[in-house]
CSV table of C-alpha atoms and ligand atoms in Angstrom, one decimal:
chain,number,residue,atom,x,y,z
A,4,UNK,CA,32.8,-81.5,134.8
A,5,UNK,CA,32.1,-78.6,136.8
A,6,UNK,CA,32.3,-74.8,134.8
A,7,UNK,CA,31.8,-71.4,137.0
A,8,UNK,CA,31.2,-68.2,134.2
A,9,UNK,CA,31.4,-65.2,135.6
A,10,UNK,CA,30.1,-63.0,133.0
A,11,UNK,CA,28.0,-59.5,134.0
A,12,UNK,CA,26.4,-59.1,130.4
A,13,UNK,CA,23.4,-61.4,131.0
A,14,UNK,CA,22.7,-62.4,127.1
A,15,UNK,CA,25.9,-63.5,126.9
A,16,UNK,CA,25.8,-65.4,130.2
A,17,UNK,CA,22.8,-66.7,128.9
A,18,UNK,CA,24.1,-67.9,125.9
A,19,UNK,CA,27.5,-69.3,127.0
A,20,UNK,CA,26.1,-71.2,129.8
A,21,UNK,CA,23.0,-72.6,127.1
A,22,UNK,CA,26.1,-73.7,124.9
A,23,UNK,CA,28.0,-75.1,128.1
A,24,UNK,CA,25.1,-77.2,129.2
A,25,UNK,CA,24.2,-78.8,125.4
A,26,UNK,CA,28.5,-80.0,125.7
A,27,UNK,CA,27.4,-81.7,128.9
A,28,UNK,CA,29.0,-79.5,131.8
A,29,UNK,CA,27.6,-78.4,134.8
A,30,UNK,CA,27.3,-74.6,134.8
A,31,UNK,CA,26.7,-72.5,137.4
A,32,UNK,CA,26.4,-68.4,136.1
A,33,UNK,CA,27.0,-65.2,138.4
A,34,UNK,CA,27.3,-61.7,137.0
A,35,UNK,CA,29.7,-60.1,139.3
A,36,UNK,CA,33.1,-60.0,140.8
A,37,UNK,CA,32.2,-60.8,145.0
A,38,UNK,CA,29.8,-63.6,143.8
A,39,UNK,CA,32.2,-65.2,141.4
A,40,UNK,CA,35.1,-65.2,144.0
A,41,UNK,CA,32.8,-66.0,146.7
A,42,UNK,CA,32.2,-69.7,144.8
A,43,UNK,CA,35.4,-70.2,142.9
A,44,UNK,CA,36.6,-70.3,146.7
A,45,UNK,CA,34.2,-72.1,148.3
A,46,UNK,CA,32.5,-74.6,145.4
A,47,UNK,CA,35.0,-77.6,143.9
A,48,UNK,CA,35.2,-76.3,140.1
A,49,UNK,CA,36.7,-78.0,137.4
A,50,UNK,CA,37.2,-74.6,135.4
A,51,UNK,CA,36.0,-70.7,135.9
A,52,UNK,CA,35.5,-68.8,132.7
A,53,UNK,CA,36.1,-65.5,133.9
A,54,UNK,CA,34.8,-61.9,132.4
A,55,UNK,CA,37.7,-59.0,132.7
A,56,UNK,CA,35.5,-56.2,133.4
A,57,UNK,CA,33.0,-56.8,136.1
A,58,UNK,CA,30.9,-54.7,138.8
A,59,UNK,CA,31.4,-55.6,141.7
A,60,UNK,CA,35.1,-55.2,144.3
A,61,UNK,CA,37.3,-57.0,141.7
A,62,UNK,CA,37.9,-57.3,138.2
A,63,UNK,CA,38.3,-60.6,136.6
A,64,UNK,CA,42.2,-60.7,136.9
A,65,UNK,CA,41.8,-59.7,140.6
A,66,UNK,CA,39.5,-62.5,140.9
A,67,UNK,CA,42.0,-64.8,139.7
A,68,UNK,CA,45.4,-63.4,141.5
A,69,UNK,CA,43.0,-63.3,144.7
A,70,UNK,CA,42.2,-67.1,144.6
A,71,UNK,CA,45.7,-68.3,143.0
A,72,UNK,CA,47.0,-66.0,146.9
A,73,UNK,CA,44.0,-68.4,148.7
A,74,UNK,CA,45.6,-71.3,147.2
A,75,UNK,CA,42.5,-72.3,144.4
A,76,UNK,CA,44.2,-73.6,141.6
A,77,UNK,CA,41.3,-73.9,139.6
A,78,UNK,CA,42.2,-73.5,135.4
A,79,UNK,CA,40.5,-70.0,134.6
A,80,UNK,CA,39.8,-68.8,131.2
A,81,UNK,CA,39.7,-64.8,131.3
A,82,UNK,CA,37.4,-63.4,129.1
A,83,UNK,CA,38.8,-59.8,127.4
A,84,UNK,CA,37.9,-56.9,125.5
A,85,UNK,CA,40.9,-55.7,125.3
A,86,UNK,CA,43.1,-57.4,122.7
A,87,UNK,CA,46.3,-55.6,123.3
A,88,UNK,CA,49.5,-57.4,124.0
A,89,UNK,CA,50.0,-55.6,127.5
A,90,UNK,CA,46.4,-56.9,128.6
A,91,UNK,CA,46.7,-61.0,127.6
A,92,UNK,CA,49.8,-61.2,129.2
A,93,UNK,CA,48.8,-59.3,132.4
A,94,UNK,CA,45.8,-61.8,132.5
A,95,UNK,CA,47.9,-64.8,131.9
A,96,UNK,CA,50.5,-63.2,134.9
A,97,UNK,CA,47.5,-63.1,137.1
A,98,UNK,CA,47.6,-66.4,136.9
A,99,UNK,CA,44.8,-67.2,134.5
A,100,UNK,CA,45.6,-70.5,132.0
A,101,UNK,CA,44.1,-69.0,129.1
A,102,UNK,CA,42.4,-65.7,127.7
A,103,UNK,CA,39.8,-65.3,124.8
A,104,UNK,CA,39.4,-61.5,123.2
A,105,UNK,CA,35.5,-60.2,122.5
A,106,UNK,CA,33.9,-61.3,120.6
A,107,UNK,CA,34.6,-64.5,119.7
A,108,UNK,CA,33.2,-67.8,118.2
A,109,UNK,CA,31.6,-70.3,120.8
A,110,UNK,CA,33.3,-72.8,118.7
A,111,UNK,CA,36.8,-71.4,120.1
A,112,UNK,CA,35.4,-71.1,123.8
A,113,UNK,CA,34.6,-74.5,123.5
A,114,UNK,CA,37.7,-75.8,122.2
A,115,UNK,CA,39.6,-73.9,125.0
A,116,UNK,CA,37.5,-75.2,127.5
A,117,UNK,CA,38.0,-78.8,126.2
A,118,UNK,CA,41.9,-78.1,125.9
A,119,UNK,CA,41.8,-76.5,129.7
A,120,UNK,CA,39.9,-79.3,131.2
A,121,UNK,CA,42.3,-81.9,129.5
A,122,UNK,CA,45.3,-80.5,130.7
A,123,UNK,CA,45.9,-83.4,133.9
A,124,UNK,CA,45.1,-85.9,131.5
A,125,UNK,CA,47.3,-84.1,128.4
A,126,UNK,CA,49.2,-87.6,127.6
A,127,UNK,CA,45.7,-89.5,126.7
A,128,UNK,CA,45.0,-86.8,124.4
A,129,UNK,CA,41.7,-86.5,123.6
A,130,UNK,CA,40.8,-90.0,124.8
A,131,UNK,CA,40.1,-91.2,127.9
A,132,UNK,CA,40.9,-94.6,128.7
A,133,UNK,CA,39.8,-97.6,131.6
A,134,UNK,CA,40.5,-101.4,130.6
A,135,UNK,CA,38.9,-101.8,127.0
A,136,UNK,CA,36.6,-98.4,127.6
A,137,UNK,CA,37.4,-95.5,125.9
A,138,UNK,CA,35.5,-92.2,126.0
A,139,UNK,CA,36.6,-89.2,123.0
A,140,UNK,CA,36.2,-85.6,124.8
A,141,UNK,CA,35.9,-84.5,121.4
A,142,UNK,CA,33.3,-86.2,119.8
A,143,UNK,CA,31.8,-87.7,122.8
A,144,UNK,CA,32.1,-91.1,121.6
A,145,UNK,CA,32.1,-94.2,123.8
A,146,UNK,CA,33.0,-97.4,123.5
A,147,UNK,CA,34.0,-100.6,125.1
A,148,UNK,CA,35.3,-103.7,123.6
A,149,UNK,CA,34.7,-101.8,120.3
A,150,UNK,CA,31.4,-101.5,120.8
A,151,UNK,CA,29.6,-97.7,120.5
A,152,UNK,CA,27.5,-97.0,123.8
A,153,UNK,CA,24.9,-94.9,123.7
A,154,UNK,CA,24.6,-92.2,126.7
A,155,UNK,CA,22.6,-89.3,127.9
A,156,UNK,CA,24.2,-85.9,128.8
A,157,UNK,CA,24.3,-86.6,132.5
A,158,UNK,CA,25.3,-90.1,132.3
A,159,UNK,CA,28.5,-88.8,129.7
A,160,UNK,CA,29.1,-86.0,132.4
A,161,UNK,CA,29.4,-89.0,135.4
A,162,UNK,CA,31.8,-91.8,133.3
A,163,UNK,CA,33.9,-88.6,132.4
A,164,UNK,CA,34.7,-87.7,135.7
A,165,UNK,CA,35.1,-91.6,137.1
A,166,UNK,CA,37.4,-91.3,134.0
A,167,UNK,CA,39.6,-88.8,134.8
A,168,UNK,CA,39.7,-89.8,138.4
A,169,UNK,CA,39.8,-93.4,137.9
A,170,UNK,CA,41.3,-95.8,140.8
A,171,UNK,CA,40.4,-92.6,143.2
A,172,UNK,CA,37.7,-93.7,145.3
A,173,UNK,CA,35.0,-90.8,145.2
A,174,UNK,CA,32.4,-90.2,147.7
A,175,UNK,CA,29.0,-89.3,146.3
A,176,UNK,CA,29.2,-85.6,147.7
A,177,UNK,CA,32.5,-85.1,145.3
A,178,UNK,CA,30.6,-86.6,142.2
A,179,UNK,CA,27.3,-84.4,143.0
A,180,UNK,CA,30.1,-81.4,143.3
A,181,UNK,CA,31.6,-82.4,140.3
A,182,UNK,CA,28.7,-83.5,138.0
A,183,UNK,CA,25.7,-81.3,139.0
A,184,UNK,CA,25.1,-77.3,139.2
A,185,UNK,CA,24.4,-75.6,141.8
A,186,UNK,CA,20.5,-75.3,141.3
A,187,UNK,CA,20.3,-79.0,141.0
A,188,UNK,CA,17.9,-80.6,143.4
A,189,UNK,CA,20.4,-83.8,144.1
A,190,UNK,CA,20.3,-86.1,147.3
A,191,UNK,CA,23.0,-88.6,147.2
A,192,UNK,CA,20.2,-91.5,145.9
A,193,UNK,CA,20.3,-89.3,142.8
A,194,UNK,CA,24.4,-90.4,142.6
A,195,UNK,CA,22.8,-94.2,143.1
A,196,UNK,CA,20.5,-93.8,140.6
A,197,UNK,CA,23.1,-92.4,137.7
A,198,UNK,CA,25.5,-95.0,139.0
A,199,UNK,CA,22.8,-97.4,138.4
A,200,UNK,CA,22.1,-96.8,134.2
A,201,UNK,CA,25.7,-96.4,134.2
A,202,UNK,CA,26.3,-99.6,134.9
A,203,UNK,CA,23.6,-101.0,132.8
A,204,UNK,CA,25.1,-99.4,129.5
A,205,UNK,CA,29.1,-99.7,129.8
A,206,UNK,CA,29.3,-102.6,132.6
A,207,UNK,CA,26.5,-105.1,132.7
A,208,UNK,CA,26.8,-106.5,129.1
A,209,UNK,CA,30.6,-107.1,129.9
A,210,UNK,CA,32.6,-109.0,131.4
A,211,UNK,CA,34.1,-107.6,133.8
A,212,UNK,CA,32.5,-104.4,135.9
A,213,UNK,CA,34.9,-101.4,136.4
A,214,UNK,CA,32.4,-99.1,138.4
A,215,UNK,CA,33.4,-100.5,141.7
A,216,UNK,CA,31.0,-99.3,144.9
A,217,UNK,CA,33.1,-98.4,148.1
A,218,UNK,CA,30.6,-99.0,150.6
A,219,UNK,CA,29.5,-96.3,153.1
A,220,UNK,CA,31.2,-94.0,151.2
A,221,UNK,CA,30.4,-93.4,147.2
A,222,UNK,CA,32.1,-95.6,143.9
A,223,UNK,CA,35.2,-95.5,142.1
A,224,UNK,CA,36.4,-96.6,138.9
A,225,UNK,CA,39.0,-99.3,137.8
A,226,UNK,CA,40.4,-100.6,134.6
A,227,UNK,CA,43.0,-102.8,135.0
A,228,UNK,CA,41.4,-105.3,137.4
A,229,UNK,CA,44.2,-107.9,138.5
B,311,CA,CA1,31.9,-57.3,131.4
């Protein structure tokens, strides 16, 4: 999954987007308004965690009523100072899913994040589920057949978003747009690669395979093979 943070106080950037990474998202920082509407308009996110107060043309709410108008429905978590009853419910009228007042604990943000990103998928619950797979968004677990896999960060990141897409073929410019920052040097081999221990860990010692590869165009996933 795919996180934008628009945040202008750099230690905190620094920090949230540190935190971000060690959960397994792709994170891409900027530390103003034009920059942070410039990608969530142009870059496929899977969530924006946006600041209120910004330099830049915009504020944070602007950035977000401005994209909802250009049709982005991206989930965006606004980030506040201001704690006042008039200010969280402009932010949530601007169209933002969520808001979170300064300063709080990156335990919250993270829990937010996790209940923002699960939102398509909100009748799974924390679970995500393909055949006898199952993959926990909260404690990262995965398991087939009842069997505990063991995976790296990048190779959680990947089955998650087969997951939550699954039976949608995905080319591999979606999954490198989906699964990798933007400072990530990725060629679509890299995609092949991933795919490839993938498939070693949650496929290969099973019976039946559900990373499927659509040729010419990128892989999807499939649980209930008939
Ligand atoms: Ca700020």
């Amino acid at each position: 999954m795919r996180i934008l943070l628009v945040e202008d106080e750099r230690k905190i950037a620094r920090a949230l987007g540190r935190a971000l990474e060690q959960e397994s998202y792709a994170v891409d920082i900027v530390h103003d308004s034009d920059s942070g509407y410039a990608m969530l308009t142009t870059e496929p996110y899977d969530l924006a965690i946006i600041d209120r107060l910004l330099p830049g043309g915009r504020d944070g709410m602007a950035i977000i009523k401005d994209a909802r108008a250009a049709g982005i429905h991206t989930p965006a978590l606004l980030l506040t100072a201001l704690g006042s009853v008039k200010d969280r419910t402009s932010g949530l009228d601007a169209g933002a899913d969520d808001y979170l007042v300064k300063p709080f604990a990156l335990e919250e943000l993270l829990a937010r994040v996790r209940a923002l990103l699960r939102r398509p998928v909100e009748q799974q619950g924390t679970t995500l589920q393909a055949g006898d797979l199952t993959l926990d968004t909260v404690s990262y677990k995965v398991t087939r057949a009842g069997k505990e896999i063991s995976l790296t960060s990048k190779e959680y990141s990947l089955l998650e978003y087969l997951l939550r897409n699954q039976g949608r073929p995905l080319s591999k410019d979606a999954i490198i747009a989906h699964v990798w920052d933007f400072d990530s040097d990725i060629l679509p081999n890299t995609v092949e690669v991933y795919i490839k221990y993938l498939r070693s860990k949650i496929d290969a010692p099973f019976d039946t395979p559900l990373i499927k590869t659509v040729r010419g165009f990128g892989y999807t996933l499939k649980g209930d093979e008939t």
